[in-house]
mmCIF file of N, CA, C and O in Angstrom:
data_model
loop_
_atom_site.group_PDB
_atom_site.id
_atom_site.type_symbol
_atom_site.label_atom_id
_atom_site.label_comp_id
_atom_site.label_asym_id
_atom_site.label_seq_id
_atom_site.Cartn_x
_atom_site.Cartn_y
_atom_site.Cartn_z
ATOM 1 N N MET A 19 -105.067 32.093 91.820
ATOM 2 C CA MET A 19 -103.628 31.192 92.728
ATOM 3 C C MET A 19 -104.329 31.779 94.063
ATOM 4 O O MET A 19 -105.127 32.298 94.709
ATOM 5 N N GLN A 20 -104.133 30.627 94.916
ATOM 6 C CA GLN A 20 -103.878 30.625 96.626
ATOM 7 C C GLN A 20 -103.322 30.663 97.045
ATOM 8 O O GLN A 20 -102.036 30.112 96.914
ATOM 9 N N PHE A 21 -103.050 31.095 98.354
ATOM 10 C CA PHE A 21 -101.834 31.065 99.360
ATOM 11 C C PHE A 21 -102.332 31.036 100.791
ATOM 12 O O PHE A 21 -103.512 31.247 101.443
ATOM 13 N N SER A 22 -101.919 29.907 101.621
ATOM 14 C CA SER A 22 -101.904 30.170 102.825
ATOM 15 C C SER A 22 -101.042 30.862 104.283
ATOM 16 O O SER A 22 -99.873 30.654 103.718
ATOM 17 N N VAL A 23 -101.907 31.322 104.854
ATOM 18 C CA VAL A 23 -100.867 31.902 106.051
ATOM 19 C C VAL A 23 -100.949 31.116 107.488
ATOM 20 O O VAL A 23 -102.558 30.738 107.750
ATOM 21 N N TYR A 24 -99.787 31.357 108.137
ATOM 22 C CA TYR A 24 -99.803 30.322 109.575
ATOM 23 C C TYR A 24 -99.336 31.357 110.536
ATOM 24 O O TYR A 24 -98.225 31.935 110.174
ATOM 25 N N PHE A 25 -99.607 31.327 111.558
ATOM 26 C CA PHE A 25 -98.971 32.266 112.844
ATOM 27 C C PHE A 25 -98.614 31.517 113.543
ATOM 28 O O PHE A 25 -99.366 30.329 113.954
ATOM 29 N N PHE A 26 -97.969 31.646 114.722
ATOM 30 C CA PHE A 26 -97.533 31.576 115.792
ATOM 31 C C PHE A 26 -98.240 32.297 116.717
ATOM 32 O O PHE A 26 -97.725 33.406 117.427
ATOM 33 N N ASN A 27 -98.984 31.790 117.621
ATOM 34 C CA ASN A 27 -99.954 32.658 118.560
ATOM 35 C C ASN A 27 -99.150 32.375 120.150
ATOM 36 O O ASN A 27 -99.173 31.095 120.608
ATOM 37 N N ILE A 28 -98.949 33.435 120.939
ATOM 38 C CA ILE A 28 -98.828 33.501 122.058
ATOM 39 C C ILE A 28 -99.912 33.240 122.907
ATOM 40 O O ILE A 28 -100.924 33.492 123.211
ATOM 41 N N THR A 29 -99.671 31.431 123.665
ATOM 42 C CA THR A 29 -101.027 31.359 124.492
ATOM 43 C C THR A 29 -100.710 32.005 125.774
ATOM 44 O O THR A 29 -101.855 31.595 126.396
ATOM 45 N N ASN A 30 -99.870 31.975 126.025
ATOM 46 C CA ASN A 30 -99.695 32.650 127.673
ATOM 47 C C ASN A 30 -99.182 34.349 127.559
ATOM 48 O O ASN A 30 -98.414 34.775 128.273
ATOM 49 N N VAL A 31 -100.006 34.873 127.148
ATOM 50 C CA VAL A 31 -99.823 36.500 126.742
ATOM 51 C C VAL A 31 -99.808 37.252 127.900
ATOM 52 O O VAL A 31 -99.173 38.222 128.263
ATOM 53 N N ASP A 32 -100.644 36.474 128.690
ATOM 54 C CA ASP A 32 -100.842 37.585 130.049
ATOM 55 C C ASP A 32 -99.707 37.589 131.360
ATOM 56 O O ASP A 32 -99.400 38.397 131.783
ATOM 57 N N LEU A 33 -98.782 36.731 130.683
ATOM 58 C CA LEU A 33 -97.305 36.455 131.369
ATOM 59 C C LEU A 33 -96.388 37.831 131.095
ATOM 60 O O LEU A 33 -95.801 38.531 131.806
ATOM 61 N N ILE A 34 -96.598 38.507 129.954
ATOM 62 C CA ILE A 34 -95.891 39.458 129.625
ATOM 63 C C ILE A 34 -95.691 40.749 130.251
ATOM 64 O O ILE A 34 -95.379 41.708 129.984
ATOM 65 N N SER A 35 -97.163 41.077 130.694
ATOM 66 C CA SER A 35 -97.489 42.235 131.381
ATOM 67 C C SER A 35 -96.957 42.010 132.898
ATOM 68 O O SER A 35 -97.318 42.776 133.925
ATOM 69 N N THR A 36 -96.510 40.958 133.286
ATOM 70 C CA THR A 36 -96.302 40.928 134.892
ATOM 71 C C THR A 36 -94.923 40.989 135.212
ATOM 72 O O THR A 36 -94.059 40.846 134.087
ATOM 73 N N LYS A 37 -94.369 40.661 136.133
ATOM 74 C CA LYS A 37 -92.557 41.064 136.389
ATOM 75 C C LYS A 37 -92.091 39.889 136.274
ATOM 76 O O LYS A 37 -91.178 39.745 136.460
ATOM 77 N N ARG A 38 -93.251 38.888 136.355
ATOM 78 C CA ARG A 38 -92.449 37.616 136.407
ATOM 79 C C ARG A 38 -91.768 36.794 134.675
ATOM 80 O O ARG A 38 -91.060 36.114 134.383
ATOM 81 N N PHE A 39 -92.247 37.880 133.967
ATOM 82 C CA PHE A 39 -91.688 37.416 132.419
ATOM 83 C C PHE A 39 -90.325 38.257 132.544
ATOM 84 O O PHE A 39 -90.283 39.555 132.334
ATOM 85 N N THR A 40 -89.560 37.442 132.168
ATOM 86 C CA THR A 40 -88.167 37.706 132.029
ATOM 87 C C THR A 40 -87.075 37.776 130.622
ATOM 88 O O THR A 40 -86.327 38.136 130.346
ATOM 89 N N ASN A 41 -87.717 36.775 129.913
ATOM 90 C CA ASN A 41 -87.276 36.043 128.814
ATOM 91 C C ASN A 41 -88.303 35.321 127.566
ATOM 92 O O ASN A 41 -89.270 34.764 128.361
ATOM 93 N N VAL A 42 -88.106 35.720 126.565
ATOM 94 C CA VAL A 42 -88.871 35.448 125.129
ATOM 95 C C VAL A 42 -88.988 33.700 125.539
ATOM 96 O O VAL A 42 -90.244 33.230 125.388
ATOM 97 N N LYS A 43 -88.278 33.113 125.969
ATOM 98 C CA LYS A 43 -88.513 31.310 126.136
ATOM 99 C C LYS A 43 -89.231 31.124 127.054
ATOM 100 O O LYS A 43 -89.411 29.794 127.255
ATOM 101 N N GLN A 44 -89.636 32.163 127.851
ATOM 102 C CA GLN A 44 -90.907 31.643 128.893
ATOM 103 C C GLN A 44 -92.076 31.597 128.089
ATOM 104 O O GLN A 44 -93.114 31.168 128.716
ATOM 105 N N LEU A 45 -92.402 32.048 126.641
ATOM 106 C CA LEU A 45 -93.741 32.236 126.060
ATOM 107 C C LEU A 45 -93.740 30.536 125.634
ATOM 108 O O LEU A 45 -92.993 30.085 125.057
ATOM 109 N N LYS A 46 -95.371 30.590 125.194
ATOM 110 C CA LYS A 46 -95.873 29.393 124.830
ATOM 111 C C LYS A 46 -96.272 29.718 123.683
ATOM 112 O O LYS A 46 -97.046 30.792 123.437
ATOM 113 N N PHE A 47 -96.117 29.146 122.426
ATOM 114 C CA PHE A 47 -96.841 28.977 121.276
ATOM 115 C C PHE A 47 -97.718 28.317 120.618
ATOM 116 O O PHE A 47 -97.229 26.806 121.036
ATOM 117 N N GLN A 48 -98.203 28.771 119.889
ATOM 118 C CA GLN A 48 -99.234 27.117 119.218
ATOM 119 C C GLN A 48 -99.775 27.967 117.779
ATOM 120 O O GLN A 48 -99.785 29.032 117.402
ATOM 121 N N GLN A 49 -99.528 26.983 116.615
ATOM 122 C CA GLN A 49 -99.352 27.255 115.738
ATOM 123 C C GLN A 49 -101.050 27.315 115.293
ATOM 124 O O GLN A 49 -101.695 26.755 115.408
ATOM 125 N N VAL A 50 -101.432 28.313 114.568
ATOM 126 C CA VAL A 50 -102.714 28.579 113.935
ATOM 127 C C VAL A 50 -102.836 28.996 112.557
ATOM 128 O O VAL A 50 -102.089 29.452 111.747
ATOM 129 N N GLY A 51 -103.484 28.198 112.228
ATOM 130 C CA GLY A 51 -103.993 28.316 110.437
ATOM 131 C C GLY A 51 -104.173 26.954 109.849
ATOM 132 O O GLY A 51 -104.496 26.196 110.445
ATOM 133 N N PRO A 52 -104.451 26.995 108.507
ATOM 134 C CA PRO A 52 -104.303 28.085 107.850
ATOM 135 C C PRO A 52 -105.364 28.894 107.592
ATOM 136 O O PRO A 52 -106.703 28.642 107.610
ATOM 137 N N PHE A 53 -105.105 30.626 107.177
ATOM 138 C CA PHE A 53 -105.823 31.382 106.616
ATOM 139 C C PHE A 53 -105.436 31.349 105.213
ATOM 140 O O PHE A 53 -104.448 31.845 104.853
ATOM 141 N N VAL A 54 -106.408 31.044 104.190
ATOM 142 C CA VAL A 54 -106.221 30.973 103.279
ATOM 143 C C VAL A 54 -107.013 31.877 102.380
ATOM 144 O O VAL A 54 -108.293 32.362 102.513
ATOM 145 N N PHE A 55 -106.128 32.586 101.210
ATOM 146 C CA PHE A 55 -106.543 33.478 100.534
ATOM 147 C C PHE A 55 -106.635 33.300 99.277
ATOM 148 O O PHE A 55 -105.514 32.460 98.587
ATOM 149 N N ASP A 56 -107.555 33.595 98.372
ATOM 150 C CA ASP A 56 -107.836 33.530 96.973
ATOM 151 C C ASP A 56 -106.918 34.954 96.467
ATOM 152 O O ASP A 56 -107.134 36.044 96.586
ATOM 153 N N GLU A 57 -106.021 35.126 95.041
ATOM 154 C CA GLU A 57 -105.497 36.346 94.622
ATOM 155 C C GLU A 57 -106.062 36.335 93.128
ATOM 156 O O GLU A 57 -106.146 35.313 92.496
ATOM 157 N N ASN A 58 -106.589 37.332 93.098
ATOM 158 C CA ASN A 58 -106.793 37.482 91.797
ATOM 159 C C ASN A 58 -105.925 38.579 90.999
ATOM 160 O O ASN A 58 -106.122 39.871 91.666
ATOM 161 N N ARG A 59 -105.698 38.431 89.706
ATOM 162 C CA ARG A 59 -104.756 39.271 89.439
ATOM 163 C C ARG A 59 -105.572 39.723 88.263
ATOM 164 O O ARG A 59 -106.137 39.414 87.185
ATOM 165 N N GLU A 60 -105.309 41.027 87.815
ATOM 166 C CA GLU A 60 -106.088 41.936 86.631
ATOM 167 C C GLU A 60 -104.676 42.576 86.214
ATOM 168 O O GLU A 60 -104.013 43.619 86.725
ATOM 169 N N LYS A 61 -104.680 43.445 84.878
ATOM 170 C CA LYS A 61 -103.736 43.943 84.069
ATOM 171 C C LYS A 61 -104.460 45.115 83.575
ATOM 172 O O LYS A 61 -105.507 45.239 83.451
ATOM 173 N N ILE A 62 -104.240 46.363 84.482
ATOM 174 C CA ILE A 62 -104.767 47.839 84.270
ATOM 175 C C ILE A 62 -103.692 48.873 83.930
ATOM 176 O O ILE A 62 -102.480 48.279 83.378
ATOM 177 N N ASP A 63 -104.438 49.895 83.125
ATOM 178 C CA ASP A 63 -103.339 50.678 82.670
ATOM 179 C C ASP A 63 -102.708 50.004 81.439
ATOM 180 O O ASP A 63 -101.419 50.472 81.317
ATOM 181 N N ILE A 64 -103.238 49.245 80.567
ATOM 182 C CA ILE A 64 -102.699 48.714 79.584
ATOM 183 C C ILE A 64 -102.542 49.912 78.075
ATOM 184 O O ILE A 64 -103.228 50.868 77.726
ATOM 185 N N SER A 65 -101.157 49.867 77.696
ATOM 186 C CA SER A 65 -100.754 50.820 76.943
ATOM 187 C C SER A 65 -99.888 50.315 75.826
ATOM 188 O O SER A 65 -98.868 49.112 76.213
ATOM 189 N N PHE A 66 -99.958 50.439 74.209
ATOM 190 C CA PHE A 66 -99.169 49.783 73.560
ATOM 191 C C PHE A 66 -98.195 50.951 72.953
ATOM 192 O O PHE A 66 -98.609 51.974 72.252
ATOM 193 N N ASP A 67 -97.121 50.683 72.566
ATOM 194 C CA ASP A 67 -96.239 51.219 71.741
ATOM 195 C C ASP A 67 -95.818 50.760 70.277
ATOM 196 O O ASP A 67 -95.164 50.221 70.616
ATOM 197 N N GLU A 68 -96.740 51.376 69.458
ATOM 198 C CA GLU A 68 -96.377 50.664 68.029
ATOM 199 C C GLU A 68 -94.963 50.936 67.852
ATOM 200 O O GLU A 68 -94.480 50.259 66.723
ATOM 201 N N ASN A 69 -94.539 52.187 68.113
ATOM 202 C CA ASN A 69 -93.078 52.337 67.604
ATOM 203 C C ASN A 69 -91.928 51.545 68.284
ATOM 204 O O ASN A 69 -91.193 50.997 67.548
ATOM 205 N N GLU A 70 -92.068 51.185 69.408
ATOM 206 C CA GLU A 70 -91.126 50.133 70.197
ATOM 207 C C GLU A 70 -91.594 48.433 70.087
ATOM 208 O O GLU A 70 -90.763 47.714 70.748
ATOM 209 N N ASN A 71 -92.806 48.622 69.578
ATOM 210 C CA ASN A 71 -93.299 47.268 69.652
ATOM 211 C C ASN A 71 -93.261 46.485 70.986
ATOM 212 O O ASN A 71 -92.996 45.564 71.357
ATOM 213 N N THR A 72 -93.611 47.514 72.045
ATOM 214 C CA THR A 72 -94.251 46.866 73.156
ATOM 215 C C THR A 72 -95.405 47.331 74.079
ATOM 216 O O THR A 72 -95.892 48.045 73.533
ATOM 217 N N VAL A 73 -95.659 46.708 75.182
ATOM 218 C CA VAL A 73 -97.190 46.631 75.730
ATOM 219 C C VAL A 73 -96.399 46.720 77.478
ATOM 220 O O VAL A 73 -95.713 46.426 77.538
ATOM 221 N N ALA A 74 -97.417 47.766 77.649
ATOM 222 C CA ALA A 74 -96.928 48.419 79.368
ATOM 223 C C ALA A 74 -97.954 48.235 80.206
ATOM 224 O O ALA A 74 -98.884 48.365 79.585
ATOM 225 N N TYR A 75 -98.415 47.570 81.388
ATOM 226 C CA TYR A 75 -99.506 47.613 82.210
ATOM 227 C C TYR A 75 -98.889 47.642 83.703
ATOM 228 O O TYR A 75 -97.397 47.375 83.580
ATOM 229 N N LYS A 76 -99.698 47.665 84.525
ATOM 230 C CA LYS A 76 -100.095 47.421 85.827
ATOM 231 C C LYS A 76 -100.314 46.265 86.473
ATOM 232 O O LYS A 76 -102.024 45.826 85.824
ATOM 233 N N HIS A 77 -100.233 45.555 87.591
ATOM 234 C CA HIS A 77 -100.712 44.660 87.810
ATOM 235 C C HIS A 77 -102.001 45.066 89.215
ATOM 236 O O HIS A 77 -101.326 45.946 89.992
ATOM 237 N N LYS A 78 -102.699 44.770 89.090
ATOM 238 C CA LYS A 78 -103.795 44.780 90.439
ATOM 239 C C LYS A 78 -104.255 43.869 91.054
ATOM 240 O O LYS A 78 -104.151 42.553 90.500
ATOM 241 N N LYS A 79 -103.584 43.665 92.231
ATOM 242 C CA LYS A 79 -103.708 42.156 92.911
ATOM 243 C C LYS A 79 -104.803 42.667 94.256
ATOM 244 O O LYS A 79 -104.994 43.504 94.716
ATOM 245 N N VAL A 80 -105.884 41.727 93.982
ATOM 246 C CA VAL A 80 -106.982 41.722 94.978
ATOM 247 C C VAL A 80 -107.255 40.350 95.539
ATOM 248 O O VAL A 80 -107.315 39.099 95.103
ATOM 249 N N TYR A 81 -106.999 40.406 96.603
ATOM 250 C CA TYR A 81 -107.160 39.059 98.031
ATOM 251 C C TYR A 81 -108.340 39.073 98.896
ATOM 252 O O TYR A 81 -109.051 39.964 98.928
ATOM 253 N N HIS A 82 -109.168 37.871 98.445
ATOM 254 C CA HIS A 82 -110.323 37.416 99.057
ATOM 255 C C HIS A 82 -109.878 36.287 100.171
ATOM 256 O O HIS A 82 -109.064 35.088 99.785
ATOM 257 N N PHE A 83 -110.739 36.108 101.160
ATOM 258 C CA PHE A 83 -110.435 35.311 102.369
ATOM 259 C C PHE A 83 -111.379 34.071 101.708
ATOM 260 O O PHE A 83 -112.387 34.354 101.563
ATOM 261 N N ASN A 84 -110.578 33.120 101.609
ATOM 262 C CA ASN A 84 -111.438 31.519 101.621
ATOM 263 C C ASN A 84 -111.600 30.878 102.851
ATOM 264 O O ASN A 84 -111.153 29.890 102.907
ATOM 265 N N GLN A 85 -112.848 31.274 103.159
ATOM 266 C CA GLN A 85 -113.726 30.537 104.376
ATOM 267 C C GLN A 85 -113.396 28.974 104.404
ATOM 268 O O GLN A 85 -113.215 28.340 105.223
ATOM 269 N N ASN A 86 -114.086 28.707 103.102
ATOM 270 C CA ASN A 86 -114.484 27.102 102.971
ATOM 271 C C ASN A 86 -112.976 26.523 103.391
ATOM 272 O O ASN A 86 -112.808 25.345 103.628
ATOM 273 N N LEU A 87 -111.773 26.468 102.581
ATOM 274 C CA LEU A 87 -110.408 26.141 102.846
ATOM 275 C C LEU A 87 -109.597 26.642 103.876
ATOM 276 O O LEU A 87 -108.696 25.783 104.511
ATOM 277 N N SER A 88 -110.285 27.775 104.880
ATOM 278 C CA SER A 88 -109.685 28.006 105.959
ATOM 279 C C SER A 88 -110.261 27.052 107.346
ATOM 280 O O SER A 88 -109.941 27.659 108.490
ATOM 281 N N GLY A 89 -111.156 26.237 107.034
ATOM 282 C CA GLY A 89 -111.589 25.581 108.301
ATOM 283 C C GLY A 89 -112.472 26.489 109.391
ATOM 284 O O GLY A 89 -113.217 27.558 108.803
ATOM 285 N N ASN A 90 -112.164 26.548 110.692
ATOM 286 C CA ASN A 90 -112.670 26.948 111.959
ATOM 287 C C ASN A 90 -111.975 28.363 111.881
ATOM 288 O O ASN A 90 -112.268 29.469 112.521
ATOM 289 N N ASN A 91 -111.010 28.629 111.114
ATOM 290 C CA ASN A 91 -110.334 30.082 111.469
ATOM 291 C C ASN A 91 -110.888 30.979 110.467
ATOM 292 O O ASN A 91 -111.538 31.071 109.540
ATOM 293 N N MET A 92 -111.042 32.235 110.955
ATOM 294 C CA MET A 92 -111.541 33.326 110.962
ATOM 295 C C MET A 92 -111.081 34.428 110.825
ATOM 296 O O MET A 92 -109.849 34.960 111.250
ATOM 297 N N LEU A 93 -111.104 35.269 109.769
ATOM 298 C CA LEU A 93 -110.972 36.580 109.523
ATOM 299 C C LEU A 93 -110.369 37.642 111.144
ATOM 300 O O LEU A 93 -109.836 38.397 110.996
ATOM 301 N N ASN A 94 -111.650 37.447 112.025
ATOM 302 C CA ASN A 94 -111.486 38.286 112.965
ATOM 303 C C ASN A 94 -111.205 37.460 114.201
ATOM 304 O O ASN A 94 -110.977 38.128 115.299
ATOM 305 N N ASP A 95 -109.982 36.329 114.114
ATOM 306 C CA ASP A 95 -109.838 35.485 115.311
ATOM 307 C C ASP A 95 -108.622 36.731 115.983
ATOM 308 O O ASP A 95 -107.760 37.094 115.093
ATOM 309 N N GLN A 96 -108.522 36.717 117.285
ATOM 310 C CA GLN A 96 -107.389 37.301 117.983
ATOM 311 C C GLN A 96 -106.342 36.231 117.958
ATOM 312 O O GLN A 96 -106.625 35.071 118.368
ATOM 313 N N ILE A 97 -105.194 36.929 117.282
ATOM 314 C CA ILE A 97 -103.987 36.197 117.295
ATOM 315 C C ILE A 97 -102.966 37.248 117.955
ATOM 316 O O ILE A 97 -102.807 38.408 117.678
ATOM 317 N N ASN A 98 -101.963 36.746 119.289
ATOM 318 C CA ASN A 98 -101.100 37.029 119.312
ATOM 319 C C ASN A 98 -99.691 37.208 119.252
ATOM 320 O O ASN A 98 -99.325 35.625 119.257
ATOM 321 N N VAL A 99 -98.898 37.919 118.365
ATOM 322 C CA VAL A 99 -97.731 37.409 117.887
ATOM 323 C C VAL A 99 -96.701 38.258 118.707
ATOM 324 O O VAL A 99 -97.102 39.497 119.110
ATOM 325 N N LEU A 100 -95.582 38.154 118.370
ATOM 326 C CA LEU A 100 -93.797 39.389 118.768
ATOM 327 C C LEU A 100 -93.746 40.149 117.893
ATOM 328 O O LEU A 100 -94.374 39.970 116.524
ATOM 329 N N ASN A 101 -93.727 41.463 118.573
ATOM 330 C CA ASN A 101 -93.120 42.359 117.462
ATOM 331 C C ASN A 101 -91.603 42.392 117.563
ATOM 332 O O ASN A 101 -91.069 42.417 118.444
ATOM 333 N N ILE A 102 -90.894 41.388 116.313
ATOM 334 C CA ILE A 102 -89.630 40.915 116.419
ATOM 335 C C ILE A 102 -88.940 42.397 116.887
ATOM 336 O O ILE A 102 -87.972 42.654 117.307
ATOM 337 N N PHE A 103 -89.503 43.365 116.103
ATOM 338 C CA PHE A 103 -88.429 44.539 115.917
ATOM 339 C C PHE A 103 -88.061 44.957 117.512
ATOM 340 O O PHE A 103 -87.348 45.324 117.773
ATOM 341 N N LEU A 104 -89.753 45.134 118.088
ATOM 342 C CA LEU A 104 -89.391 45.710 119.313
ATOM 343 C C LEU A 104 -88.547 44.905 120.246
ATOM 344 O O LEU A 104 -88.055 45.428 121.380
ATOM 345 N N VAL A 105 -88.531 43.384 120.323
ATOM 346 C CA VAL A 105 -88.283 42.492 120.997
ATOM 347 C C VAL A 105 -86.430 42.745 120.798
ATOM 348 O O VAL A 105 -85.666 42.808 121.672
ATOM 349 N N SER A 106 -86.295 43.081 119.433
ATOM 350 C CA SER A 106 -84.920 42.923 118.997
ATOM 351 C C SER A 106 -84.225 44.015 119.664
ATOM 352 O O SER A 106 -82.823 44.297 120.646
ATOM 353 N N ILE A 107 -84.908 45.202 119.861
ATOM 354 C CA ILE A 107 -84.466 46.746 120.318
ATOM 355 C C ILE A 107 -84.341 46.778 122.063
ATOM 356 O O ILE A 107 -83.184 47.180 122.624
ATOM 357 N N HIS A 108 -85.127 45.756 122.468
ATOM 358 C CA HIS A 108 -85.314 45.813 123.786
ATOM 359 C C HIS A 108 -83.850 44.910 124.253
ATOM 360 O O HIS A 108 -83.220 45.145 125.152
ATOM 361 N N LYS A 109 -83.617 43.793 123.623
ATOM 362 C CA LYS A 109 -82.477 42.933 123.898
ATOM 363 C C LYS A 109 -81.179 43.664 123.632
ATOM 364 O O LYS A 109 -80.260 43.609 124.255
ATOM 365 N N LEU A 110 -81.088 44.741 122.579
ATOM 366 C CA LEU A 110 -79.895 45.553 122.301
ATOM 367 C C LEU A 110 -79.886 46.407 123.560
ATOM 368 O O LEU A 110 -78.556 46.601 124.030
ATOM 369 N N PHE A 111 -81.039 47.075 123.940
ATOM 370 C CA PHE A 111 -80.534 47.953 125.267
ATOM 371 C C PHE A 111 -80.266 47.315 126.398
ATOM 372 O O PHE A 111 -79.600 47.736 127.244
ATOM 373 N N HIS A 112 -80.735 45.951 126.516
ATOM 374 C CA HIS A 112 -80.228 44.826 127.859
ATOM 375 C C HIS A 112 -78.646 44.919 127.641
ATOM 376 O O HIS A 112 -78.096 44.637 128.415
ATOM 377 N N VAL A 113 -78.154 44.858 126.440
ATOM 378 C CA VAL A 113 -76.848 44.623 126.390
ATOM 379 C C VAL A 113 -75.849 45.839 126.559
ATOM 380 O O VAL A 113 -75.167 45.286 127.183
ATOM 381 N N PHE A 114 -76.234 46.588 126.328
ATOM 382 C CA PHE A 114 -75.708 47.941 126.291
ATOM 383 C C PHE A 114 -75.977 48.658 127.371
ATOM 384 O O PHE A 114 -75.395 49.821 127.887
ATOM 385 N N ILE A 115 -76.941 48.618 128.479
ATOM 386 C CA ILE A 115 -77.039 49.209 129.697
ATOM 387 C C ILE A 115 -76.517 48.209 130.883
ATOM 388 O O ILE A 115 -77.081 47.158 130.955
#
């Protein structure tokens, strides 16, 4: 199984640390991706209950970065994203203060 991940990178992140930054709408975003991962699943801790006629197990999932399908994207690429939680708290305090 494979899955792809995309991010929205903030391209003008230096604006955030200045006094000119007053609104999230000022930020510029660029979609980055795909970052493709292969998922390997394995059943572990398998047990059989002959009285109940059942099988129990746990899934172990391991993810491996697939460089070939990710193109020029690398795992060590720097991506700047918003922390939605902090933005929400910031907006909440500005409403009540």
